[in-house]
PDB file of C-alpha atoms in Angstrom:
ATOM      1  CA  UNK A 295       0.000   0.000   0.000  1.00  0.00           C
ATOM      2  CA  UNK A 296       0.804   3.487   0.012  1.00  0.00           C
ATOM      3  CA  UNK A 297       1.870   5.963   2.736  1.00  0.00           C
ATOM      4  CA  UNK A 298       1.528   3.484   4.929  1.00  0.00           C
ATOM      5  CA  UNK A 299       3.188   0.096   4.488  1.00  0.00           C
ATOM      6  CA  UNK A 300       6.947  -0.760   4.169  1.00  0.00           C
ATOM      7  CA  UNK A 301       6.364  -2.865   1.004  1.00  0.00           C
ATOM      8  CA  UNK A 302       5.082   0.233  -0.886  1.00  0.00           C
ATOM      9  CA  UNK A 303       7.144   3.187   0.792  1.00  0.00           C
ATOM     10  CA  UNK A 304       9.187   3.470  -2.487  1.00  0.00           C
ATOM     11  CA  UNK A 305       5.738   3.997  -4.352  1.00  0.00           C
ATOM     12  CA  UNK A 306       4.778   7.471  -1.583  1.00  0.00           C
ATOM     13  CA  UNK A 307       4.882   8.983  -4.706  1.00  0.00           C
ATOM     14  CA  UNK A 308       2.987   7.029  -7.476  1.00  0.00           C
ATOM     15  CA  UNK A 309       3.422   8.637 -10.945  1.00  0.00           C
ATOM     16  CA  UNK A 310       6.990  10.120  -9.780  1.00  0.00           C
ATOM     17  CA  UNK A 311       6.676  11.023 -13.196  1.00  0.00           C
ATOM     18  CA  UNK A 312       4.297  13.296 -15.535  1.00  0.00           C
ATOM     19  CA  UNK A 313       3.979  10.364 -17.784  1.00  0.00           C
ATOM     20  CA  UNK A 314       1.848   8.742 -15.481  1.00  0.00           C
ATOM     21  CA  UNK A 315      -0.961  10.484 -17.277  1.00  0.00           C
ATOM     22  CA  UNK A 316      -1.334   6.851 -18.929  1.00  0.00           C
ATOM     23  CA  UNK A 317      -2.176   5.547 -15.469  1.00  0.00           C
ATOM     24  CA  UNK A 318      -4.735   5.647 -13.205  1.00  0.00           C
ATOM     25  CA  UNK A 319      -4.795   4.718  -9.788  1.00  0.00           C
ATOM     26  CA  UNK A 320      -6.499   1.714  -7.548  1.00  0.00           C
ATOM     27  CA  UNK A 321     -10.220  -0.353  -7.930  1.00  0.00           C
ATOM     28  CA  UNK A 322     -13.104   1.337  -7.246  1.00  0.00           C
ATOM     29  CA  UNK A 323     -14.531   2.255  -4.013  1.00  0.00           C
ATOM     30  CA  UNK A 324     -17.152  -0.864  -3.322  1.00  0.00           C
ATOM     31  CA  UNK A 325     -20.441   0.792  -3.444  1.00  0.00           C
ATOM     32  CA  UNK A 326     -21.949   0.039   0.211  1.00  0.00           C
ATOM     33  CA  UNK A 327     -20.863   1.339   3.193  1.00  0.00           C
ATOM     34  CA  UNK A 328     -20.241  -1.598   4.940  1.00  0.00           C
ATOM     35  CA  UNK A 329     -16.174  -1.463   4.495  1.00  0.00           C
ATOM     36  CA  UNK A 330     -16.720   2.181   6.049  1.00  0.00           C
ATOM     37  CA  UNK A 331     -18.797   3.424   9.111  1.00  0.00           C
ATOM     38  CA  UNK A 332     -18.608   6.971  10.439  1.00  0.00           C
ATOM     39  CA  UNK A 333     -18.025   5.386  14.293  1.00  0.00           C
ATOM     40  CA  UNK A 334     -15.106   3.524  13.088  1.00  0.00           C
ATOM     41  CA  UNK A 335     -13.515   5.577  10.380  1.00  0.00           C
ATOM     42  CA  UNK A 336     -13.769   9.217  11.554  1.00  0.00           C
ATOM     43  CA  UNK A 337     -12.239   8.482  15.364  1.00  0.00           C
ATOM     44  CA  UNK A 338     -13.103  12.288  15.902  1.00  0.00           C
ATOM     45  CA  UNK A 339     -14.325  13.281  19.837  1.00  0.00           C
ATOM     46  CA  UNK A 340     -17.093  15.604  17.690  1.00  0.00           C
ATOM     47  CA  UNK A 341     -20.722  15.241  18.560  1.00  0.00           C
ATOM     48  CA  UNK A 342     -22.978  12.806  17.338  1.00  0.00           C
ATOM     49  CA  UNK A 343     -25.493  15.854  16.727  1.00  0.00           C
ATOM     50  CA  UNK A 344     -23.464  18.087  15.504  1.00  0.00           C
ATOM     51  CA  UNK A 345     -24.755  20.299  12.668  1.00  0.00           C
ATOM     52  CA  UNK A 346     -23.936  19.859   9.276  1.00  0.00           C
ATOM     53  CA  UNK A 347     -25.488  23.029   7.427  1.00  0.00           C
ATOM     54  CA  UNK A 348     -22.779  24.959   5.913  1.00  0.00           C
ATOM     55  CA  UNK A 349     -23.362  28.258   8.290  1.00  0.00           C
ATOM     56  CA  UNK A 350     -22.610  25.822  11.059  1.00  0.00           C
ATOM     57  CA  UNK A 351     -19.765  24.649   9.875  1.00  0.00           C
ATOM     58  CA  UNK A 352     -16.491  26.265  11.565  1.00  0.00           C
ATOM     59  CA  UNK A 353     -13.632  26.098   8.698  1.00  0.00           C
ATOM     60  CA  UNK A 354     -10.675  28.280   8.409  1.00  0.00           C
ATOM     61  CA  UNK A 355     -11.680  30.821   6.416  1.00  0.00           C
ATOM     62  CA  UNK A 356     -15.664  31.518   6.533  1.00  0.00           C
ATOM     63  CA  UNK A 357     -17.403  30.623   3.376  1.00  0.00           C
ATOM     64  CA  UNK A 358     -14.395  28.527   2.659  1.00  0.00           C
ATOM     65  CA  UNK A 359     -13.538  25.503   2.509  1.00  0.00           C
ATOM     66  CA  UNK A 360      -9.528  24.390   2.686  1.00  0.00           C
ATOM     67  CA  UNK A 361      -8.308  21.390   1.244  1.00  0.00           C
ATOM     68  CA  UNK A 362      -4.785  20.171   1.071  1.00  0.00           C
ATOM     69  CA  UNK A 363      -2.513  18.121  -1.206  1.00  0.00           C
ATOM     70  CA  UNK A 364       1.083  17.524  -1.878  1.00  0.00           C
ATOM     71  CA  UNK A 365       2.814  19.312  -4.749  1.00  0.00           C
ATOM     72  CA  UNK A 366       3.394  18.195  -7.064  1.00  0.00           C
ATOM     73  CA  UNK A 367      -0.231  16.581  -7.111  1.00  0.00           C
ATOM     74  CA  UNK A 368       0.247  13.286  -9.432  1.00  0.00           C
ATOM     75  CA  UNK A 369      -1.900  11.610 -11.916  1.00  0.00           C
ATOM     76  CA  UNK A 370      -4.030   9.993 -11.676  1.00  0.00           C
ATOM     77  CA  UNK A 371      -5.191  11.268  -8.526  1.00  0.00           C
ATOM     78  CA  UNK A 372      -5.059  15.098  -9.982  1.00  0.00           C
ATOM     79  CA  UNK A 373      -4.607  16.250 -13.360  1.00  0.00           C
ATOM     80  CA  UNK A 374      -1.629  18.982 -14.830  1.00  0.00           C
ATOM     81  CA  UNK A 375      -0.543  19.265 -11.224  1.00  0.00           C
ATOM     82  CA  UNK A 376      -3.661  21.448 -11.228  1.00  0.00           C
ATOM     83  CA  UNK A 377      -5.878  20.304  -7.965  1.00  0.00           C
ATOM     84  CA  UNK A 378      -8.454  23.063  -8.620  1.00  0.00           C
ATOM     85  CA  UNK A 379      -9.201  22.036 -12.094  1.00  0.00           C
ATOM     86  CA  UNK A 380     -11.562  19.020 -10.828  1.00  0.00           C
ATOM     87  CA  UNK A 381      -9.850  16.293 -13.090  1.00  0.00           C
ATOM     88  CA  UNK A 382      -8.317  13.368 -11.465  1.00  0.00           C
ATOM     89  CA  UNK A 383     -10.062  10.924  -8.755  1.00  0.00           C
ATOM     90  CA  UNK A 384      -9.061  13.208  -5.824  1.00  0.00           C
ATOM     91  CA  UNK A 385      -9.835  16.363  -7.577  1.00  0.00           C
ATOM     92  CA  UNK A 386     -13.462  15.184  -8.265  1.00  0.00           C
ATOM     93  CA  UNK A 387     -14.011  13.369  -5.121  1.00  0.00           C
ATOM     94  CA  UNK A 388     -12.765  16.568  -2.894  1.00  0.00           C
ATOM     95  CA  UNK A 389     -15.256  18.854  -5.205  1.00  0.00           C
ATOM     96  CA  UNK A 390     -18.051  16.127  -4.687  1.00  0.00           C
ATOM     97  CA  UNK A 391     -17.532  16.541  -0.895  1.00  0.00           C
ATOM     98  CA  UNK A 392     -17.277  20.049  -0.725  1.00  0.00           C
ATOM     99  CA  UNK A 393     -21.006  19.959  -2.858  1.00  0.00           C
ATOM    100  CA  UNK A 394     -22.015  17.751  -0.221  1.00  0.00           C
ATOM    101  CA  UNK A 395     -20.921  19.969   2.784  1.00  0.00           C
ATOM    102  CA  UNK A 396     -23.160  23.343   0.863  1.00  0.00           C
ATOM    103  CA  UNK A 397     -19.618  24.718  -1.089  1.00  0.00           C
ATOM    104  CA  UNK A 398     -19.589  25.230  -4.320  1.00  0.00           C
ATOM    105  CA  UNK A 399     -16.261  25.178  -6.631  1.00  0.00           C
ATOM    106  CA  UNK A 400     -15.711  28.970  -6.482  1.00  0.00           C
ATOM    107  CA  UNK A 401     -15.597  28.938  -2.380  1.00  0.00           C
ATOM    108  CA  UNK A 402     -13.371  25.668  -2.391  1.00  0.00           C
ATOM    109  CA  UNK A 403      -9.426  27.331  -1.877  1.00  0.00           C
ATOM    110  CA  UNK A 404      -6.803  24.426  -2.236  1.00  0.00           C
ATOM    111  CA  UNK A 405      -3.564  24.751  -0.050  1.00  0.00           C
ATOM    112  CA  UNK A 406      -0.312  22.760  -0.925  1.00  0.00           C
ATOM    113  CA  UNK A 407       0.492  20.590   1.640  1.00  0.00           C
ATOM    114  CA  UNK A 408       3.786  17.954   1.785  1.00  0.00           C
ATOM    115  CA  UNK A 409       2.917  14.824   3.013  1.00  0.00           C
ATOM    116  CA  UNK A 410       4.424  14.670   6.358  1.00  0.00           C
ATOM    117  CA  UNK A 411       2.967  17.653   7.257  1.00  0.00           C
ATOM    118  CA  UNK A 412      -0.520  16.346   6.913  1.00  0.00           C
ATOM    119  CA  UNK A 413       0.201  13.247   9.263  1.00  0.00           C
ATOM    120  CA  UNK A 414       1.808  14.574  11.898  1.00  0.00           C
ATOM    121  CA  UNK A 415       0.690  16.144  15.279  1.00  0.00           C
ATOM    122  CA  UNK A 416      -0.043  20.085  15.005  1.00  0.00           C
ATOM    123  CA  UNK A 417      -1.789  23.083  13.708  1.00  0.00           C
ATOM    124  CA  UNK A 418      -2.682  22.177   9.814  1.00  0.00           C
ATOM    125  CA  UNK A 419      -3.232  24.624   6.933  1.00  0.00           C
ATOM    126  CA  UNK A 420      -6.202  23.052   5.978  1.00  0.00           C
ATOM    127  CA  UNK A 421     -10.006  21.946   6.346  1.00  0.00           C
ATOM    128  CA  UNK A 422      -9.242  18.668   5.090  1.00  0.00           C
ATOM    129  CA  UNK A 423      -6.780  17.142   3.300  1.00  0.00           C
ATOM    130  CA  UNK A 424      -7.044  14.314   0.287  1.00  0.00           C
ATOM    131  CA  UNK A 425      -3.689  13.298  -0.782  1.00  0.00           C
ATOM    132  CA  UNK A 426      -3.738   8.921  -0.717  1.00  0.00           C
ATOM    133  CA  UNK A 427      -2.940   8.545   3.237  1.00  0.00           C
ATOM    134  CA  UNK A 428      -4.311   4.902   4.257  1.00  0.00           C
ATOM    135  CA  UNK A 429      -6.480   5.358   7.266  1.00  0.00           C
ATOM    136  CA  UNK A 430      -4.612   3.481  10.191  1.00  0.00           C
ATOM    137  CA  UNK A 431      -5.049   3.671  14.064  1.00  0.00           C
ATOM    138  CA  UNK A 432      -1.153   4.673  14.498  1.00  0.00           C
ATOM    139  CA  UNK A 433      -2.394   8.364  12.630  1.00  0.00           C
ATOM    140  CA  UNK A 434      -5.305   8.654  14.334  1.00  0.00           C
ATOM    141  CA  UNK A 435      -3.237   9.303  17.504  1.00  0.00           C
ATOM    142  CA  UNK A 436      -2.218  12.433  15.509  1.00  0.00           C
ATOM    143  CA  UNK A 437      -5.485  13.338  12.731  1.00  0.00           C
ATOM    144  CA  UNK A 438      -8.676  12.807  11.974  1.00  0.00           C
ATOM    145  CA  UNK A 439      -9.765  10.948   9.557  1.00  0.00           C
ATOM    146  CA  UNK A 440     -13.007  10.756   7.515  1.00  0.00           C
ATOM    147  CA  UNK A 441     -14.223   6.881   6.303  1.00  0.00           C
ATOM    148  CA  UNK A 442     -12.697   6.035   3.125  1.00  0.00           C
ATOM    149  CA  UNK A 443     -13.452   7.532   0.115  1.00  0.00           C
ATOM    150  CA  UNK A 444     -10.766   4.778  -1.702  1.00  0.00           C
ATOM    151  CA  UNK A 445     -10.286   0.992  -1.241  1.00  0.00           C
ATOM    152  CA  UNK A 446      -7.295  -0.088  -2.372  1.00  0.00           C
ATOM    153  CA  UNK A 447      -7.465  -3.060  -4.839  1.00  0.00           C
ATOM    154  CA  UNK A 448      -4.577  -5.867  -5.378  1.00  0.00           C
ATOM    155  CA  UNK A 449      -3.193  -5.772  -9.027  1.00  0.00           C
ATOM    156  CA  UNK A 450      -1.398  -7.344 -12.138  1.00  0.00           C
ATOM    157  CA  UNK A 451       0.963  -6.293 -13.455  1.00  0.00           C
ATOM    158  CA  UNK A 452       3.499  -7.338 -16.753  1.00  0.00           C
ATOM    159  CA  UNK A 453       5.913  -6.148 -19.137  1.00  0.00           C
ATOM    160  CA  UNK A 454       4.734  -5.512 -22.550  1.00  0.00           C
ATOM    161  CA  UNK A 455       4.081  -8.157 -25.066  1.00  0.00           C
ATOM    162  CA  UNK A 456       4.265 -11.263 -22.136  1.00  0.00           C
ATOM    163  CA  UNK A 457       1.776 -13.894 -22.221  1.00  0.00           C
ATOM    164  CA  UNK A 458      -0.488 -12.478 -20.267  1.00  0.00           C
ATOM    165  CA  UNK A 459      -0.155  -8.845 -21.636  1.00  0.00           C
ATOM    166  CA  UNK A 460      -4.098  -8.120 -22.570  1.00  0.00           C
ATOM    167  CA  UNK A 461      -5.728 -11.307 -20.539  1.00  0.00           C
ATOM    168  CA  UNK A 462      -9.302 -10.090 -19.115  1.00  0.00           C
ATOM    169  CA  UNK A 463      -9.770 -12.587 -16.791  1.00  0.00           C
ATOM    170  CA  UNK A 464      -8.739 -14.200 -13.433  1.00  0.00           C
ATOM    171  CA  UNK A 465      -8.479 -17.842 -15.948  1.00  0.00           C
ATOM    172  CA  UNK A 466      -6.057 -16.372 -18.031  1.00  0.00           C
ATOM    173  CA  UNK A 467      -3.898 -16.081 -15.460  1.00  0.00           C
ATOM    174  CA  UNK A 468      -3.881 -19.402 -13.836  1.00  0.00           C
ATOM    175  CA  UNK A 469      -1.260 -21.363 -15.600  1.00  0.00           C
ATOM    176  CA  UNK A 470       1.037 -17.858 -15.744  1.00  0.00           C
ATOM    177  CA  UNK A 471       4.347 -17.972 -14.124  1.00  0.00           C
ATOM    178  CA  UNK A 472       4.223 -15.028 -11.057  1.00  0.00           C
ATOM    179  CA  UNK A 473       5.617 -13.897  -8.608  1.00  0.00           C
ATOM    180  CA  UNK A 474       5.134 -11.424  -5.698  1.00  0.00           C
ATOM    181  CA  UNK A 475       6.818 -10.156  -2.654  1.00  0.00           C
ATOM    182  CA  UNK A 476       6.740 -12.056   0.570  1.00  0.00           C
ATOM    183  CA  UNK A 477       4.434 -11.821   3.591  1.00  0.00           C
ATOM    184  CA  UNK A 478       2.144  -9.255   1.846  1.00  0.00           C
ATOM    185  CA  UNK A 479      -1.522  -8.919   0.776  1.00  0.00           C
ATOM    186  CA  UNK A 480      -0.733  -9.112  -2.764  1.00  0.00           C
ATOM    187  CA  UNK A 481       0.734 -12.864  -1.830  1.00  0.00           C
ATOM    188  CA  UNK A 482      -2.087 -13.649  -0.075  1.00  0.00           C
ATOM    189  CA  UNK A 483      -5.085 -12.439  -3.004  1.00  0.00           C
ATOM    190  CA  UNK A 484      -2.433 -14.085  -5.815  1.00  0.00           C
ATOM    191  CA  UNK A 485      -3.142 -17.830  -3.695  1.00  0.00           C
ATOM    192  CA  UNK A 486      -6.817 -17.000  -2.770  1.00  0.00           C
ATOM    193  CA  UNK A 487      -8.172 -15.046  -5.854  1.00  0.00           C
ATOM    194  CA  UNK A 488      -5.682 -16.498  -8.985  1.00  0.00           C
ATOM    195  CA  UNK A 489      -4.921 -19.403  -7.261  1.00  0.00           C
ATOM    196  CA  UNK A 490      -1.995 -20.449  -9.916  1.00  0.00           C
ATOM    197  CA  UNK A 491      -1.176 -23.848 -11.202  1.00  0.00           C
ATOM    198  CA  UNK A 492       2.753 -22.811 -10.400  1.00  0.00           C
ATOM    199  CA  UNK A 493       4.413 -21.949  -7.276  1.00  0.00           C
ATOM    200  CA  UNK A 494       4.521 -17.808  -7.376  1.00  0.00           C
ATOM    201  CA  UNK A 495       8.083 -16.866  -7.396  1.00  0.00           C
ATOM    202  CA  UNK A 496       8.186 -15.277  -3.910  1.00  0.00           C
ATOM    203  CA  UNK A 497      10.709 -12.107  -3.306  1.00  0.00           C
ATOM    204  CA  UNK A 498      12.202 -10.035  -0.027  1.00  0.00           C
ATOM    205  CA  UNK A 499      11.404  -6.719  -1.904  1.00  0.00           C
ATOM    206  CA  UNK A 500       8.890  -5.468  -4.643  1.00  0.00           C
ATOM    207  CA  UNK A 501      12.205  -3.447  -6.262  1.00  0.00           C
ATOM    208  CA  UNK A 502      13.911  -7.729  -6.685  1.00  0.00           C
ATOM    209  CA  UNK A 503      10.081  -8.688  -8.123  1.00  0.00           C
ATOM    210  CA  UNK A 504      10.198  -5.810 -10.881  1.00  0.00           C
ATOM    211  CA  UNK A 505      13.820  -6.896 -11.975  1.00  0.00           C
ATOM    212  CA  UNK A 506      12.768 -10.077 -12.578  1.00  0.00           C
ATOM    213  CA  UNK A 507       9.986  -8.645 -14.416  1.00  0.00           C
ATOM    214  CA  UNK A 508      12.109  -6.456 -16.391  1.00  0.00           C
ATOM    215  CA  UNK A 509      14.277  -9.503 -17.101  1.00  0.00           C
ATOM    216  CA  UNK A 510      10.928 -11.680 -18.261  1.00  0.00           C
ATOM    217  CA  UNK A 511      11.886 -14.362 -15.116  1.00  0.00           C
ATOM    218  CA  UNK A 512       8.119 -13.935 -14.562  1.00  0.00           C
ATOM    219  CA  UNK A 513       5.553 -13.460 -16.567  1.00  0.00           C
ATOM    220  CA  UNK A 514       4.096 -10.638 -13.803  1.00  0.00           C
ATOM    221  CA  UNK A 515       3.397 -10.253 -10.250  1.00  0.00           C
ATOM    222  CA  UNK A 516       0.966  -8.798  -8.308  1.00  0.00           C
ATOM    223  CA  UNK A 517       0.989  -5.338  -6.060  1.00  0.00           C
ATOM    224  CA  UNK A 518      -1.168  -2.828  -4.810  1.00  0.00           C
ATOM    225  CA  UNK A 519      -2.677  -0.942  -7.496  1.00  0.00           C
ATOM    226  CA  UNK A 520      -1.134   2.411  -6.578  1.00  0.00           C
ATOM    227  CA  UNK A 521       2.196   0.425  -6.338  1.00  0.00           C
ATOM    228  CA  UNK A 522       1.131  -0.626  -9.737  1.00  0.00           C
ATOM    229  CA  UNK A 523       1.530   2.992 -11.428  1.00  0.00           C
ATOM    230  CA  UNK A 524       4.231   3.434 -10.336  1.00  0.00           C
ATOM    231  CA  UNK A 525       6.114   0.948 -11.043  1.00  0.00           C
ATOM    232  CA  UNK A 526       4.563   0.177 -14.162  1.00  0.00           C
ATOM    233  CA  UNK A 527       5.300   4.519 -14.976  1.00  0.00           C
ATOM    234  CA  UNK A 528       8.739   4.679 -13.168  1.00  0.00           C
ATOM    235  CA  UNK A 529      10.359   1.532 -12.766  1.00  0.00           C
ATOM    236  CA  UNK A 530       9.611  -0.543 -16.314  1.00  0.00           C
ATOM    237  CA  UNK A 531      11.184   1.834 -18.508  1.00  0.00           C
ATOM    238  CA  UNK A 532       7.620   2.596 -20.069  1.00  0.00           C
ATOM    239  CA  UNK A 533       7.491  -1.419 -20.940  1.00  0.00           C
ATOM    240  CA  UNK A 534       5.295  -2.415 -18.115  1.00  0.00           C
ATOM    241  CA  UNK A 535       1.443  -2.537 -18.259  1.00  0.00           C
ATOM    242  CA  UNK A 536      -1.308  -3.338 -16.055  1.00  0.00           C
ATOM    243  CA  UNK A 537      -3.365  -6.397 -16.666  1.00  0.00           C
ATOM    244  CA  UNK A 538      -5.853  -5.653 -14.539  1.00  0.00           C
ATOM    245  CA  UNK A 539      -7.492  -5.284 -10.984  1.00  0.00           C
ATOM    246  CA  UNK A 540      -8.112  -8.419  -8.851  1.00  0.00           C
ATOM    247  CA  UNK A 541     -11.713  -7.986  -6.308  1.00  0.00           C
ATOM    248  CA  UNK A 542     -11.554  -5.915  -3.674  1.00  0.00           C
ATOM    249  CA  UNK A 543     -10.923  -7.682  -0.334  1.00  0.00           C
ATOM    250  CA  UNK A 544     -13.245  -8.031   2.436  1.00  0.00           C
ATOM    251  CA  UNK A 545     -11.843  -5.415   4.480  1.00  0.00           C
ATOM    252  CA  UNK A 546      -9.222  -3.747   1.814  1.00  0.00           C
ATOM    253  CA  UNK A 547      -7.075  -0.673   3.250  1.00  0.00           C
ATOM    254  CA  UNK A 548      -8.763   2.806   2.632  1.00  0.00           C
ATOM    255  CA  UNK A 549      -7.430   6.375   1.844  1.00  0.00           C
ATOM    256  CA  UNK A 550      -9.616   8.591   3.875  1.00  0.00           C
ATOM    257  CA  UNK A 551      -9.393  12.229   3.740  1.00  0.00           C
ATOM    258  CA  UNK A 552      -7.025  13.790   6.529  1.00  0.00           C
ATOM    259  CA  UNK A 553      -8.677  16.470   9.706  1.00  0.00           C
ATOM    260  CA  UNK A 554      -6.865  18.022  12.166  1.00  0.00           C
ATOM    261  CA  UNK A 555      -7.424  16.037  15.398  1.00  0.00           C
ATOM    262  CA  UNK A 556     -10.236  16.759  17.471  1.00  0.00           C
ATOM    263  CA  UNK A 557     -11.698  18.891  14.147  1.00  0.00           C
ATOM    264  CA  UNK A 558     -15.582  19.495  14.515  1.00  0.00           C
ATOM    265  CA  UNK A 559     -16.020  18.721  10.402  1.00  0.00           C
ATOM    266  CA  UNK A 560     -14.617  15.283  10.687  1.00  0.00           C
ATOM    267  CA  UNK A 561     -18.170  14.233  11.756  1.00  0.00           C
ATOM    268  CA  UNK A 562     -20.037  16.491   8.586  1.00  0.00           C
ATOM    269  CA  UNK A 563     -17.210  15.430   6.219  1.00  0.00           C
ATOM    270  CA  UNK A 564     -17.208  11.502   7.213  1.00  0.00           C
ATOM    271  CA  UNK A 565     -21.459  11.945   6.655  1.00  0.00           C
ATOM    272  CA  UNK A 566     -20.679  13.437   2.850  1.00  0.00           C
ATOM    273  CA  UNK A 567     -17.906  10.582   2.057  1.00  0.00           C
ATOM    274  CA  UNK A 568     -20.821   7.925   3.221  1.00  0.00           C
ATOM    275  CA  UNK A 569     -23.403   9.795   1.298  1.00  0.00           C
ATOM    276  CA  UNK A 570     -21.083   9.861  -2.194  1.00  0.00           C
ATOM    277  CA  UNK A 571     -20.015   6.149  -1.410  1.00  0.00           C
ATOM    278  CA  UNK A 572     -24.196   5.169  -0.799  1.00  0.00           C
ATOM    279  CA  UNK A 573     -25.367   7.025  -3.825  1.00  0.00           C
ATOM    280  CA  UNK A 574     -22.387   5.312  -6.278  1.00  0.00           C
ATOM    281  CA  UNK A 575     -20.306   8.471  -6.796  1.00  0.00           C
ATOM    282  CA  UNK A 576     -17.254   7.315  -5.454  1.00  0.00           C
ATOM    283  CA  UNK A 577     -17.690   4.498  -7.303  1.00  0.00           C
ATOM    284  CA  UNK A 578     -18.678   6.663 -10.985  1.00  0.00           C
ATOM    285  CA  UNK A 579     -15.679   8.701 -10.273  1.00  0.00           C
ATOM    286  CA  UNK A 580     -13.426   6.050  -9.967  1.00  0.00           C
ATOM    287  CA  UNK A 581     -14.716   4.778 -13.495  1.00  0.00           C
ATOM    288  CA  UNK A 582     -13.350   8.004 -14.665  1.00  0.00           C
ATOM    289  CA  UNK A 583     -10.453   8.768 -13.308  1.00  0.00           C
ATOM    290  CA  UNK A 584      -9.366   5.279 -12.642  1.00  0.00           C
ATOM    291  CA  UNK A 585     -10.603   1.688 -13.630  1.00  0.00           C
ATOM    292  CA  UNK A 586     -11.165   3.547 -17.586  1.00  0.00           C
ATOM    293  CA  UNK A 587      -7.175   5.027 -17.695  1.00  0.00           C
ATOM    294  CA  UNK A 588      -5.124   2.184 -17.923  1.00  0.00           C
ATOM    295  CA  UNK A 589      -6.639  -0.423 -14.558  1.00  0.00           C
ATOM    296  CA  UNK A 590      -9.411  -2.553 -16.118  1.00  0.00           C
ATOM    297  CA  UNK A 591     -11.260  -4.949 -13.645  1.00  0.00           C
ATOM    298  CA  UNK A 592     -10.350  -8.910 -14.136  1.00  0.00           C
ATOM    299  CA  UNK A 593     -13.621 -10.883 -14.530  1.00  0.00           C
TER     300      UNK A 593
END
């Protein structure tokens, strides 16, 4: 995963590159709420009766609403390092809360925030703050968070012109040879969801699985989609393509947008990510911005 796990720190920033326009980031958001409550996602002290009518609302700047990201702001995620453009998954989905919360585009002001500034304890520059940070209970000691507005999906990935380069479905995979890095997620959806007919090649380090990639030892291996992009945009020399997006798991990580600890919008904001996740926005968005660009779904 990204941001958050020490088999996809080298991947912090997905699309290190501007050619990761061709790329798109993660599986859609699954389009209940049951992966994402507001009890267990927002871990905010607000009140459970708190108002959510925009001239309640206490944000930075009245009439305003501040929302972070790094800079630069990478594809797919945003679009022309351009946050306030609304193109890109996090673009759209920070506009589509804002429209939930009462703002409209004009009174939405986007501040550029660096990553570690967002996670850590302290005074923030922001409202809220979208930028691909996996919810986890080792932040929340330090932010807010809202429920996820993205679950992260396991993926495949290959160089150009392999055997499996253009499969559509889980099948065509079976008899591939592929590998994957130890003691991780993606090893444990490549046995449960593939389940291959060969032994996965099994490596200490996702950096070891890509050279054998690069060096057609597999035929691909399997990573966390936003892992995907990048190493697919970074790492393969512009030879490596995505086959496609495995299921979501059961309970798959989740970005969730960032709040300063203790904030009284964390409640409102974790209320408008439920609402665009129960009406199938999050999960139209990500069709946009995401599963369309270069991340198909495996049937």
């Amino acid at each position: 995963m990204v941001r958050s796990s020490s088999a996809g720190l080298f991947a912090r920033r997905i699309g290190v590159v501007s050619t990761v326009v061709l790329l798109a980031a993660c599986g859609a958001p699954k389009s209940d709420s049951s992966s994402s409550t507001s009890s267990s996602a927002a871990g905010s002290g607000t009140s459970a009766a708190a108002s959510c009518d925009k001239a309640s609302l206490k944000t930075k700047t009245a009439g305003k609403l501040t929302i972070g990201t790094d800079n630069p702001a990478y594809e797919p995620w945003f679009s022309d390092n351009a946050p306030s453009n609304g193109k890109g998954y996090e673009s759209a989905v920070a506009y589509a809360i804002a429209q939930e919360l009462g703002y409209t585009k004009a009174e939405v002001v986007w501040a550029k925030v660096p990553f570690n500034n967002v996670i850590t304890p302290g005074p923030k520059a922001f409202d809220l703050d979208l930028n691909q940070v996996s919810i986890s209970e080792d932040r929340r000691k330090a932010v807010d968070f809202s429920s996820g507005y993205y679950d992260v999906t396991q993926v495949v990935i290959t160089y150009k012109g392999s055997p499996i380069d253009g499969k559509t479905t889980v099948a065509d995979l079976k008899n591939a040879k592929l590998g994957v890095q130890v003691g991780t997620t993606s090893y444990t959806a490549l046995k449960d969801q593939i389940k291959p007919s060969k032994d996965p090649s099994v490596f200490d380090t996702n950096d070891l699985a890509v050279q054998a990639l690069k060096s057609h030892q597999v035929d691909g291996i399997v990573v966390d989609l936003p892992t995907a992009f990048y190493m697919t945009a970074a790492q393969m020399d512009d030879k490596g393509a995505i086959v496609g997006q495995l299921q979501a798991a059961d309970k798959p990580e989740q970005f969730g947008a960032v709040l300063p600890k203790g904030s009284a919008l964390t409640e409102c904001v974790t209320k408008a990510v439920d609402a665009l996740r129960s009406k199938g926005t999050l999960t139209q968005l990500a069709d946009e911005w995401l599963s369309k660009q270069g991340a198909p779904k495996l049937s």
